[in-house]
GROMACS .gro file of N, CA and C in nm:
model
  480
    1MET      N    1   7.079   1.819  -1.349
    1MET     CA    2   7.015   1.694  -1.383
    1MET      C    3   7.123   1.586  -1.391
    2SER      N    4   7.099   1.474  -1.332
    2SER     CA    5   7.199   1.367  -1.335
    2SER      C    6   7.204   1.307  -1.475
    3ASN      N    7   7.318   1.247  -1.508
    3ASN     CA    8   7.335   1.189  -1.641
    3ASN      C    9   7.232   1.081  -1.671
    4SER      N   10   7.193   1.004  -1.569
    4SER     CA   11   7.099   0.895  -1.593
    4SER      C   12   6.958   0.946  -1.622
    5LYS      N   13   6.924   1.064  -1.577
    5LYS     CA   14   6.790   1.120  -1.599
    5LYS      C   15   6.783   1.206  -1.725
    6LYS      N   16   6.896   1.244  -1.779
    6LYS     CA   17   6.901   1.334  -1.892
    6LYS      C   18   6.868   1.259  -2.021
    7SER      N   19   6.793   1.323  -2.109
    7SER     CA   20   6.763   1.264  -2.239
    7SER      C   21   6.893   1.238  -2.315
    8TYR      N   22   6.900   1.126  -2.382
    8TYR     CA   23   7.021   1.094  -2.457
    8TYR      C   24   7.051   1.198  -2.564
    9ARG      N   25   6.947   1.257  -2.623
    9ARG     CA   26   6.969   1.362  -2.724
    9ARG      C   27   7.026   1.488  -2.662
   10LYS      N   28   6.975   1.523  -2.544
   10LYS     CA   29   7.025   1.642  -2.474
   10LYS      C   30   7.170   1.618  -2.432
   11PHE      N   31   7.198   1.500  -2.381
   11PHE     CA   32   7.332   1.463  -2.340
   11PHE      C   33   7.428   1.471  -2.459
   12PHE      N   34   7.386   1.416  -2.573
   12PHE     CA   35   7.467   1.420  -2.694
   12PHE      C   36   7.493   1.565  -2.735
   13ALA      N   37   7.390   1.648  -2.732
   13ALA     CA   38   7.403   1.789  -2.772
   13ALA      C   39   7.503   1.862  -2.683
   14GLU      N   40   7.500   1.834  -2.553
   14GLU     CA   41   7.594   1.898  -2.461
   14GLU      C   42   7.738   1.860  -2.493
   15ILE      N   43   7.761   1.733  -2.524
   15ILE     CA   44   7.896   1.689  -2.560
   15ILE      C   45   7.939   1.755  -2.691
   16ALA      N   46   7.850   1.759  -2.789
   16ALA     CA   47   7.881   1.821  -2.918
   16ALA      C   48   7.917   1.968  -2.899
   17GLU      N   49   7.839   2.039  -2.817
   17GLU     CA   50   7.867   2.181  -2.792
   17GLU      C   51   8.000   2.199  -2.720
   18SER      N   52   8.034   2.105  -2.630
   18SER     CA   53   8.164   2.113  -2.560
   18SER      C   54   8.280   2.094  -2.659
   19LYS      N   55   8.252   2.033  -2.774
   19LYS     CA   56   8.353   2.012  -2.878
   19LYS      C   57   8.344   2.120  -2.987
   20ASN      N   58   8.275   2.229  -2.954
   20ASN     CA   59   8.261   2.346  -3.042
   20ASN      C   60   8.178   2.321  -3.168
   21TYR      N   61   8.083   2.229  -3.160
   21TYR     CA   62   7.987   2.211  -3.268
   21TYR      C   63   7.861   2.288  -3.233
   22LYS      N   64   7.797   2.342  -3.334
   22LYS     CA   65   7.665   2.401  -3.317
   22LYS      C   66   7.566   2.291  -3.349
   23VAL      N   67   7.467   2.271  -3.262
   23VAL     CA   68   7.368   2.166  -3.281
   23VAL      C   69   7.241   2.229  -3.337
   24LYS      N   70   7.201   2.184  -3.454
   24LYS     CA   71   7.082   2.238  -3.519
   24LYS      C   72   6.975   2.131  -3.529
   25LYS      N   73   6.850   2.176  -3.524
   25LYS     CA   74   6.738   2.082  -3.540
   25LYS      C   75   6.714   2.059  -3.688
   26PRO      N   76   6.685   1.936  -3.724
   26PRO     CA   77   6.656   1.907  -3.866
   26PRO      C   78   6.516   1.954  -3.904
   27SER      N   79   6.495   1.968  -4.033
   27SER     CA   80   6.362   2.003  -4.084
   27SER      C   81   6.270   1.882  -4.068
   28PHE      N   82   6.142   1.904  -4.089
   28PHE     CA   83   6.044   1.795  -4.081
   28PHE      C   84   6.082   1.684  -4.180
   29HIS      N   85   6.116   1.723  -4.302
   29HIS     CA   86   6.154   1.625  -4.405
   29HIS      C   87   6.278   1.546  -4.362
   30GLN      N   88   6.376   1.614  -4.304
   30GLN     CA   89   6.496   1.546  -4.258
   30GLN      C   90   6.464   1.448  -4.145
   31ARG      N   91   6.378   1.487  -4.052
   31ARG     CA   92   6.340   1.397  -3.942
   31ARG      C   93   6.272   1.271  -3.996
   32LYS      N   94   6.191   1.288  -4.100
   32LYS     CA   95   6.124   1.173  -4.161
   32LYS      C   96   6.224   1.078  -4.228
   33ASN      N   97   6.344   1.128  -4.257
   33ASN     CA   98   6.448   1.048  -4.321
   33ASN      C   99   6.560   1.011  -4.223
   34SER      N  100   6.522   0.990  -4.098
   34SER     CA  101   6.613   0.940  -3.995
   34SER      C  102   6.730   1.033  -3.963
   35ILE      N  103   6.704   1.163  -3.958
   35ILE     CA  104   6.805   1.258  -3.913
   35ILE      C  105   6.755   1.321  -3.784
   36ASP      N  106   6.832   1.302  -3.675
   36ASP     CA  107   6.794   1.356  -3.544
   36ASP      C  108   6.852   1.494  -3.518
   37VAL      N  109   6.976   1.516  -3.560
   37VAL     CA  110   7.042   1.645  -3.539
   37VAL      C  111   7.136   1.673  -3.656
   38ILE      N  112   7.170   1.801  -3.668
   38ILE     CA  113   7.270   1.845  -3.765
   38ILE      C  114   7.380   1.911  -3.684
   39LEU      N  115   7.502   1.866  -3.704
   39LEU     CA  116   7.618   1.926  -3.637
   39LEU      C  117   7.686   2.019  -3.735
   40GLU      N  118   7.707   2.142  -3.690
   40GLU     CA  119   7.774   2.240  -3.773
   40GLU      C  120   7.905   2.275  -3.704
   41GLY      N  121   8.013   2.270  -3.778
   41GLY     CA  122   8.144   2.300  -3.720
   41GLY      C  123   8.241   2.343  -3.827
   42GLN      N  124   8.370   2.320  -3.801
   42GLN     CA  125   8.474   2.358  -3.895
   42GLN      C  126   8.567   2.241  -3.916
   43THR      N  127   8.607   2.221  -4.039
   43THR     CA  128   8.709   2.124  -4.074
   43THR      C  129   8.815   2.198  -4.153
   44ASN      N  130   8.936   2.200  -4.101
   44ASN     CA  131   9.046   2.273  -4.166
   44ASN      C  132   9.008   2.418  -4.196
   45GLY      N  133   8.938   2.480  -4.101
   45GLY     CA  134   8.901   2.621  -4.114
   45GLY      C  135   8.782   2.648  -4.203
   46LYS      N  136   8.723   2.543  -4.261
   46LYS     CA  137   8.606   2.562  -4.349
   46LYS      C  138   8.481   2.513  -4.279
   47PRO      N  139   8.369   2.586  -4.294
   47PRO     CA  140   8.244   2.541  -4.232
   47PRO      C  141   8.203   2.405  -4.287
   48THR      N  142   8.152   2.322  -4.200
   48THR     CA  143   8.106   2.190  -4.241
   48THR      C  144   7.980   2.153  -4.164
   49GLU      N  145   7.899   2.069  -4.222
   49GLU     CA  146   7.774   2.025  -4.159
   49GLU      C  147   7.760   1.876  -4.180
   50VAL      N  148   7.724   1.803  -4.075
   50VAL     CA  149   7.697   1.660  -4.089
   50VAL      C  150   7.563   1.627  -4.027
   51THR      N  151   7.495   1.531  -4.088
   51THR     CA  152   7.365   1.487  -4.037
   51THR      C  153   7.384   1.359  -3.957
   52VAL      N  154   7.309   1.349  -3.847
   52VAL     CA  155   7.330   1.242  -3.750
   52VAL      C  156   7.196   1.179  -3.710
   53ASP      N  157   7.195   1.047  -3.703
   53ASP     CA  158   7.083   0.969  -3.650
   53ASP      C  159   7.134   0.905  -3.522
   54ILE      N  160   7.076   0.942  -3.407
   54ILE     CA  161   7.124   0.894  -3.277
   54ILE      C  162   7.038   0.777  -3.229
   55LYS      N  163   7.103   0.670  -3.191
   55LYS     CA  164   7.034   0.552  -3.137
   55LYS      C  165   7.063   0.541  -2.989
   56LYS      N  166   6.958   0.552  -2.908
   56LYS     CA  167   6.978   0.545  -2.763
   56LYS      C  168   7.016   0.404  -2.720
   57LYS      N  169   7.083   0.398  -2.607
   57LYS     CA  170   7.127   0.267  -2.559
   57LYS      C  171   7.007   0.180  -2.527
   58ASN      N  172   7.026   0.052  -2.545
   58ASN     CA  173   6.918  -0.044  -2.526
   58ASN      C  174   6.941  -0.125  -2.399
   59SER      N  175   6.898  -0.076  -2.290
   59SER     CA  176   6.902  -0.149  -2.163
   59SER      C  177   7.042  -0.183  -2.115
   60LYS      N  178   7.052  -0.292  -2.045
   60LYS     CA  179   7.176  -0.331  -1.979
   60LYS      C  180   7.285  -0.374  -2.076
   61SER      N  181   7.248  -0.424  -2.191
   61SER     CA  182   7.348  -0.476  -2.285
   61SER      C  183   7.403  -0.369  -2.378
   62ALA      N  184   7.373  -0.242  -2.349
   62ALA     CA  185   7.410  -0.132  -2.439
   62ALA      C  186   7.559  -0.122  -2.466
   63SER      N  187   7.642  -0.168  -2.376
   63SER     CA  188   7.785  -0.160  -2.400
   63SER      C  189   7.838  -0.284  -2.472
   64SER      N  190   7.751  -0.381  -2.496
   64SER     CA  191   7.792  -0.504  -2.563
   64SER      C  192   7.729  -0.522  -2.701
   65TRP      N  193   7.600  -0.487  -2.714
   65TRP     CA  194   7.525  -0.512  -2.838
   65TRP      C  195   7.445  -0.389  -2.879
   66VAL      N  196   7.429  -0.369  -3.011
   66VAL     CA  197   7.343  -0.262  -3.064
   66VAL      C  198   7.246  -0.324  -3.165
   67TYR      N  199   7.128  -0.265  -3.173
   67TYR     CA  200   7.028  -0.309  -3.270
   67TYR      C  201   7.045  -0.233  -3.401
   68LEU      N  202   7.015  -0.302  -3.512
   68LEU     CA  203   7.012  -0.242  -3.644
   68LEU      C  204   6.876  -0.273  -3.706
   69GLU      N  205   6.817  -0.175  -3.775
   69GLU     CA  206   6.685  -0.193  -3.836
   69GLU      C  207   6.699  -0.192  -3.988
   70PHE      N  208   6.673  -0.309  -4.050
   70PHE     CA  209   6.678  -0.320  -4.195
   70PHE      C  210   6.546  -0.280  -4.260
   71LYS      N  211   6.435  -0.319  -4.196
   71LYS     CA  212   6.301  -0.285  -4.245
   71LYS      C  213   6.222  -0.226  -4.129
   72ASN      N  214   6.141  -0.123  -4.158
   72ASN     CA  215   6.057  -0.066  -4.052
   72ASN      C  216   5.929  -0.148  -4.037
   73ALA      N  217   5.844  -0.109  -3.944
   73ALA     CA  218   5.723  -0.187  -3.913
   73ALA      C  219   5.631  -0.206  -4.034
   74LYS      N  220   5.636  -0.111  -4.128
   74LYS     CA  221   5.550  -0.121  -4.247
   74LYS      C  222   5.619  -0.190  -4.363
   75GLY      N  223   5.744  -0.234  -4.342
   75GLY     CA  224   5.817  -0.304  -4.446
   75GLY      C  225   5.902  -0.215  -4.535
   76GLY      N  226   5.902  -0.086  -4.507
   76GLY     CA  227   5.986   0.007  -4.583
   76GLY      C  228   6.130  -0.001  -4.533
   77ASP      N  229   6.218   0.074  -4.598
   77ASP     CA  230   6.357   0.075  -4.556
   77ASP      C  231   6.369   0.117  -4.410
   78GLY      N  232   6.450   0.044  -4.335
   78GLY     CA  233   6.476   0.078  -4.195
   78GLY      C  234   6.573   0.195  -4.185
   79TRP      N  235   6.598   0.239  -4.061
   79TRP     CA  236   6.681   0.358  -4.043
   79TRP      C  237   6.825   0.340  -4.090
   80ILE      N  238   6.870   0.217  -4.101
   80ILE     CA  239   7.007   0.195  -4.152
   80ILE      C  240   7.020   0.248  -4.295
   81TYR      N  241   6.907   0.256  -4.368
   81TYR     CA  242   6.907   0.306  -4.505
   81TYR      C  243   6.855   0.450  -4.513
   82GLY      N  244   6.849   0.520  -4.400
   82GLY     CA  245   6.803   0.659  -4.397
   82GLY      C  246   6.903   0.752  -4.464
   83SER      N  247   6.883   0.881  -4.449
   83SER     CA  248   6.970   0.976  -4.520
   83SER      C  249   7.076   1.039  -4.432
   84ALA      N  250   7.084   1.003  -4.304
   84ALA     CA  251   7.188   1.060  -4.217
   84ALA      C  252   7.326   1.014  -4.264
   85GLN      N  253   7.423   1.104  -4.253
   85GLN     CA  254   7.560   1.068  -4.288
   85GLN      C  255   7.621   0.976  -4.182
   86PHE      N  256   7.584   0.999  -4.056
   86PHE     CA  257   7.637   0.919  -3.946
   86PHE      C  258   7.524   0.861  -3.863
   87ILE      N  259   7.546   0.739  -3.816
   87ILE     CA  260   7.460   0.681  -3.715
   87ILE      C  261   7.544   0.681  -3.588
   88VAL      N  262   7.485   0.730  -3.481
   88VAL     CA  263   7.556   0.738  -3.353
   88VAL      C  264   7.487   0.645  -3.255
   89PHE      N  265   7.564   0.551  -3.201
   89PHE     CA  266   7.512   0.455  -3.104
   89PHE      C  267   7.554   0.498  -2.965
   90GLU      N  268   7.457   0.508  -2.876
   90GLU     CA  269   7.487   0.541  -2.737
   90GLU      C  270   7.519   0.413  -2.662
   91THR      N  271   7.627   0.414  -2.585
   91THR     CA  272   7.658   0.305  -2.492
   91THR      C  273   7.658   0.365  -2.352
   92ASN      N  274   7.688   0.286  -2.253
   92ASN     CA  275   7.689   0.337  -2.116
   92ASN      C  276   7.794   0.447  -2.096
   93SER      N  277   7.906   0.440  -2.170
   93SER     CA  278   8.015   0.534  -2.146
   93SER      C  279   8.050   0.625  -2.263
   94SER      N  280   7.981   0.607  -2.379
   94SER     CA  281   8.021   0.686  -2.495
   94SER      C  282   7.910   0.695  -2.600
   95PHE      N  283   7.940   0.777  -2.701
   95PHE     CA  284   7.861   0.781  -2.823
   95PHE      C  285   7.957   0.740  -2.935
   96ILE      N  286   7.918   0.641  -3.014
   96ILE     CA  287   8.004   0.589  -3.119
   96ILE      C  288   7.949   0.632  -3.255
   97PHE      N  289   8.026   0.713  -3.327
   97PHE     CA  290   7.990   0.762  -3.460
   97PHE      C  291   8.034   0.661  -3.564
   98ILE      N  292   7.941   0.623  -3.650
   98ILE     CA  293   7.972   0.532  -3.760
   98ILE      C  294   7.918   0.594  -3.889
   99PRO      N  295   8.002   0.609  -3.991
   99PRO     CA  296   7.948   0.655  -4.120
   99PRO      C  297   7.845   0.552  -4.169
  100ARG      N  298   7.723   0.597  -4.194
  100ARG     CA  299   7.613   0.506  -4.227
  100ARG      C  300   7.646   0.416  -4.346
  101LYS      N  301   7.700   0.472  -4.452
  101LYS     CA  302   7.730   0.392  -4.571
  101LYS      C  303   7.840   0.290  -4.543
  102LYS      N  304   7.936   0.326  -4.458
  102LYS     CA  305   8.044   0.232  -4.421
  102LYS      C  306   7.988   0.116  -4.338
  103LEU      N  307   7.887   0.146  -4.255
  103LEU     CA  308   7.822   0.040  -4.177
  103LEU      C  309   7.755  -0.061  -4.271
  104ILE      N  310   7.684  -0.011  -4.370
  104ILE     CA  311   7.619  -0.099  -4.467
  104ILE      C  312   7.724  -0.181  -4.542
  105ASP      N  313   7.831  -0.115  -4.586
  105ASP     CA  314   7.939  -0.186  -4.656
  105ASP      C  315   7.999  -0.294  -4.567
  106PHE      N  316   8.020  -0.262  -4.440
  106PHE     CA  317   8.077  -0.358  -4.344
  106PHE      C  318   7.987  -0.481  -4.331
  107LEU      N  319   7.858  -0.457  -4.316
  107LEU     CA  320   7.763  -0.568  -4.301
  107LEU      C  321   7.758  -0.653  -4.428
  108ASP      N  322   7.759  -0.588  -4.544
  108ASP     CA  323   7.754  -0.660  -4.672
  108ASP      C  324   7.881  -0.741  -4.696
  109SER      N  325   7.996  -0.684  -4.665
  109SER     CA  326   8.123  -0.751  -4.699
  109SER      C  327   8.163  -0.859  -4.599
  110ASN      N  328   8.114  -0.851  -4.478
  110ASN     CA  329   8.155  -0.949  -4.377
  110ASN      C  330   8.057  -1.065  -4.359
  111ASN      N  331   7.941  -1.056  -4.421
  111ASN     CA  332   7.842  -1.164  -4.412
  111ASN      C  333   7.822  -1.215  -4.269
  112ILE      N  334   7.812  -1.122  -4.173
  112ILE     CA  335   7.797  -1.165  -4.034
  112ILE      C  336   7.651  -1.185  -3.995
  113ILE      N  337   7.559  -1.127  -4.070
  113ILE     CA  338   7.416  -1.144  -4.040
  113ILE      C  339   7.368  -1.270  -4.111
  114ARG      N  340   7.299  -1.355  -4.037
  114ARG     CA  341   7.255  -1.485  -4.091
  114ARG      C  342   7.120  -1.472  -4.161
  115TRP      N  343   7.122  -1.422  -4.284
  115TRP     CA  344   7.002  -1.408  -4.365
  115TRP      C  345   6.947  -1.543  -4.407
  116ASP      N  346   7.031  -1.646  -4.401
  116ASP     CA  347   6.992  -1.779  -4.448
  116ASP      C  348   6.913  -1.860  -4.345
  117LEU      N  349   6.904  -1.810  -4.222
  117LEU     CA  350   6.833  -1.883  -4.116
  117LEU      C  351   6.696  -1.821  -4.092
  118PRO      N  352   6.603  -1.898  -4.036
  118PRO     CA  353   6.470  -1.842  -4.007
  118PRO      C  354   6.477  -1.730  -3.903
  119PHE      N  355   6.373  -1.648  -3.902
  119PHE     CA  356   6.364  -1.543  -3.802
  119PHE      C  357   6.360  -1.604  -3.662
  120VAL      N  358   6.421  -1.535  -3.565
  120VAL     CA  359   6.413  -1.579  -3.426
  120VAL      C  360   6.284  -1.525  -3.365
  121ASP      N  361   6.240  -1.583  -3.252
  121ASP     CA  362   6.110  -1.546  -3.194
  121ASP      C  363   6.117  -1.441  -3.083
  122LYS      N  364   6.236  -1.401  -3.042
  122LYS     CA  365   6.252  -1.299  -2.936
  122LYS      C  366   6.361  -1.202  -2.979
  123PRO      N  367   6.344  -1.071  -2.950
  123PRO     CA  368   6.447  -0.975  -2.992
  123PRO      C  369   6.584  -1.003  -2.930
  124TRP      N  370   6.586  -1.053  -2.807
  124TRP     CA  371   6.715  -1.079  -2.742
  124TRP      C  372   6.789  -1.196  -2.804
  125LYS      N  373   6.721  -1.274  -2.890
  125LYS     CA  374   6.787  -1.384  -2.961
  125LYS      C  375   6.843  -1.340  -3.097
  126SER      N  376   6.832  -1.210  -3.126
  126SER     CA  377   6.865  -1.161  -3.260
  126SER      C  378   7.013  -1.127  -3.280
  127LYS      N  379   7.100  -1.185  -3.203
  127LYS     CA  380   7.243  -1.161  -3.218
  127LYS      C  381   7.291  -1.224  -3.349
  128TYR      N  382   7.319  -1.138  -3.447
  128TYR     CA  383   7.357  -1.177  -3.582
  128TYR      C  384   7.248  -1.258  -3.654
  129ARG      N  385   7.129  -1.258  -3.598
  129ARG     CA  386   7.012  -1.325  -3.656
  129ARG      C  387   6.903  -1.220  -3.679
  130LEU      N  388   6.802  -1.254  -3.751
  130LEU     CA  389   6.695  -1.160  -3.782
  130LEU      C  390   6.574  -1.186  -3.692
  131PHE      N  391   6.510  -1.078  -3.650
  131PHE     CA  392   6.389  -1.084  -3.567
  131PHE      C  393   6.283  -0.998  -3.633
  132ARG      N  394   6.160  -1.046  -3.629
  132ARG     CA  395   6.045  -0.968  -3.677
  132ARG      C  396   5.939  -0.971  -3.569
  133ARG      N  397   5.900  -0.852  -3.524
  133ARG     CA  398   5.794  -0.840  -3.424
  133ARG      C  399   5.663  -0.890  -3.483
  134HIS      N  400   5.586  -0.965  -3.405
  134HIS     CA  401   5.458  -1.021  -3.450
  134HIS      C  402   5.366  -0.910  -3.502
  135GLY      N  403   5.308  -0.933  -3.618
  135GLY     CA  404   5.213  -0.837  -3.675
  135GLY      C  405   5.277  -0.720  -3.748
  136THR      N  406   5.409  -0.722  -3.764
  136THR     CA  407   5.475  -0.614  -3.837
  136THR      C  408   5.566  -0.674  -3.944
  137LEU      N  409   5.621  -0.587  -4.026
  137LEU     CA  410   5.718  -0.629  -4.127
  137LEU      C  411   5.860  -0.586  -4.089
  138GLU      N  412   5.873  -0.534  -3.967
  138GLU     CA  413   6.002  -0.487  -3.918
  138GLU      C  414   6.105  -0.601  -3.919
  139THR      N  415   6.226  -0.570  -3.958
  139THR     CA  416   6.335  -0.668  -3.955
  139THR      C  417   6.454  -0.604  -3.886
  140ILE      N  418   6.492  -0.662  -3.771
  140ILE     CA  419   6.605  -0.609  -3.694
  140ILE      C  420   6.705  -0.720  -3.664
  141THR      N  421   6.823  -0.678  -3.625
  141THR     CA  422   6.927  -0.769  -3.579
  141THR      C  423   7.010  -0.697  -3.474
  142GLN      N  424   7.102  -0.769  -3.414
  142GLN     CA  425   7.197  -0.709  -3.321
  142GLN      C  426   7.338  -0.747  -3.365
  143ILE      N  427   7.431  -0.652  -3.348
  143ILE     CA  428   7.572  -0.683  -3.367
  143ILE      C  429   7.647  -0.635  -3.243
  144LYS      N  430   7.766  -0.689  -3.224
  144LYS     CA  431   7.847  -0.650  -3.109
  144LYS      C  432   7.895  -0.506  -3.126
  145VAL      N  433   7.899  -0.433  -3.015
  145VAL     CA  434   7.955  -0.299  -3.016
  145VAL      C  435   8.099  -0.305  -3.065
  146SER      N  436   8.172  -0.408  -3.027
  146SER     CA  437   8.312  -0.419  -3.069
  146SER      C  438   8.326  -0.427  -3.221
  147ASP      N  439   8.223  -0.477  -3.292
  147ASP     CA  440   8.227  -0.478  -3.438
  147ASP      C  441   8.232  -0.336  -3.495
  148LEU      N  442   8.166  -0.243  -3.425
  148LEU     CA  443   8.160  -0.105  -3.474
  148LEU      C  444   8.299  -0.043  -3.484
  149TYR      N  445   8.387  -0.080  -3.391
  149TYR     CA  446   8.522  -0.021  -3.390
  149TYR      C  447   8.604  -0.061  -3.512
  150ASP      N  448   8.564  -0.169  -3.581
  150ASP     CA  449   8.635  -0.215  -3.699
  150ASP      C  450   8.592  -0.143  -3.827
  151ILE      N  451   8.492  -0.058  -3.817
  151ILE     CA  452   8.438   0.010  -3.935
  151ILE      C  453   8.518   0.138  -3.961
  152SER      N  454   8.561   0.152  -4.084
  152SER     CA  455   8.639   0.269  -4.125
  152SER      C  456   8.562   0.399  -4.093
  153GLY      N  457   8.630   0.494  -4.031
  153GLY     CA  458   8.568   0.622  -3.999
  153GLY      C  459   8.501   0.626  -3.862
  154CYS      N  460   8.510   0.517  -3.785
  154CYS     CA  461   8.450   0.513  -3.651
  154CYS      C  462   8.517   0.618  -3.562
  155GLN      N  463   8.435   0.690  -3.485
  155GLN     CA  464   8.485   0.786  -3.386
  155GLN      C  465   8.406   0.766  -3.258
  156VAL      N  466   8.474   0.787  -3.145
  156VAL     CA  467   8.411   0.768  -3.015
  156VAL      C  468   8.417   0.899  -2.937
  157TRP      N  469   8.302   0.941  -2.886
  157TRP     CA  470   8.295   1.054  -2.795
  157TRP      C  471   8.265   0.997  -2.657
  158LYS      N  472   8.359   1.011  -2.566
  158LYS     CA  473   8.340   0.965  -2.429
  158LYS      C  474   8.240   1.056  -2.358
  159LYS      N  475   8.157   0.997  -2.275
  159LYS     CA  476   8.066   1.078  -2.192
  159LYS      C  477   8.145   1.136  -2.077
  160PHE      N  478   8.104   1.254  -2.030
  160PHE     CA  479   8.174   1.312  -1.917
  160PHE      C  480   8.091   1.305  -1.794
   0.00000   0.00000   0.00000
């Protein structure tokens, strides 16, 4: 199967397995709390497990911008506030691991999202601005992929 036709989750799992991680499926409860996969491996010879929420690339701008969800369609906490330890953003050439709590800290401390301005009317206008889809309570924004590299604990897995 060519890389472009392969599911991003399957592609991610293959890379994880090539790095000697065991990929486990989350429980129903974990999936409801924004966990897509569990990686099991070793750190300093000791077994370790991390929970991951994978975000597939968003069209052509995937290597430049990523979406973040603060509120879901019903107005509840968005996936940025889920229970996964890491959020992984897919780009055209890599998967970028970001510790979820560090991402929230980064957004809070850098004041890069313009909460003080009105919502924009199109998702593609949501660069550091807030967008809400008509008829929902969802609140999303976009930040530059390059911002992710400044977050403590960022790791990049290159696609092969």
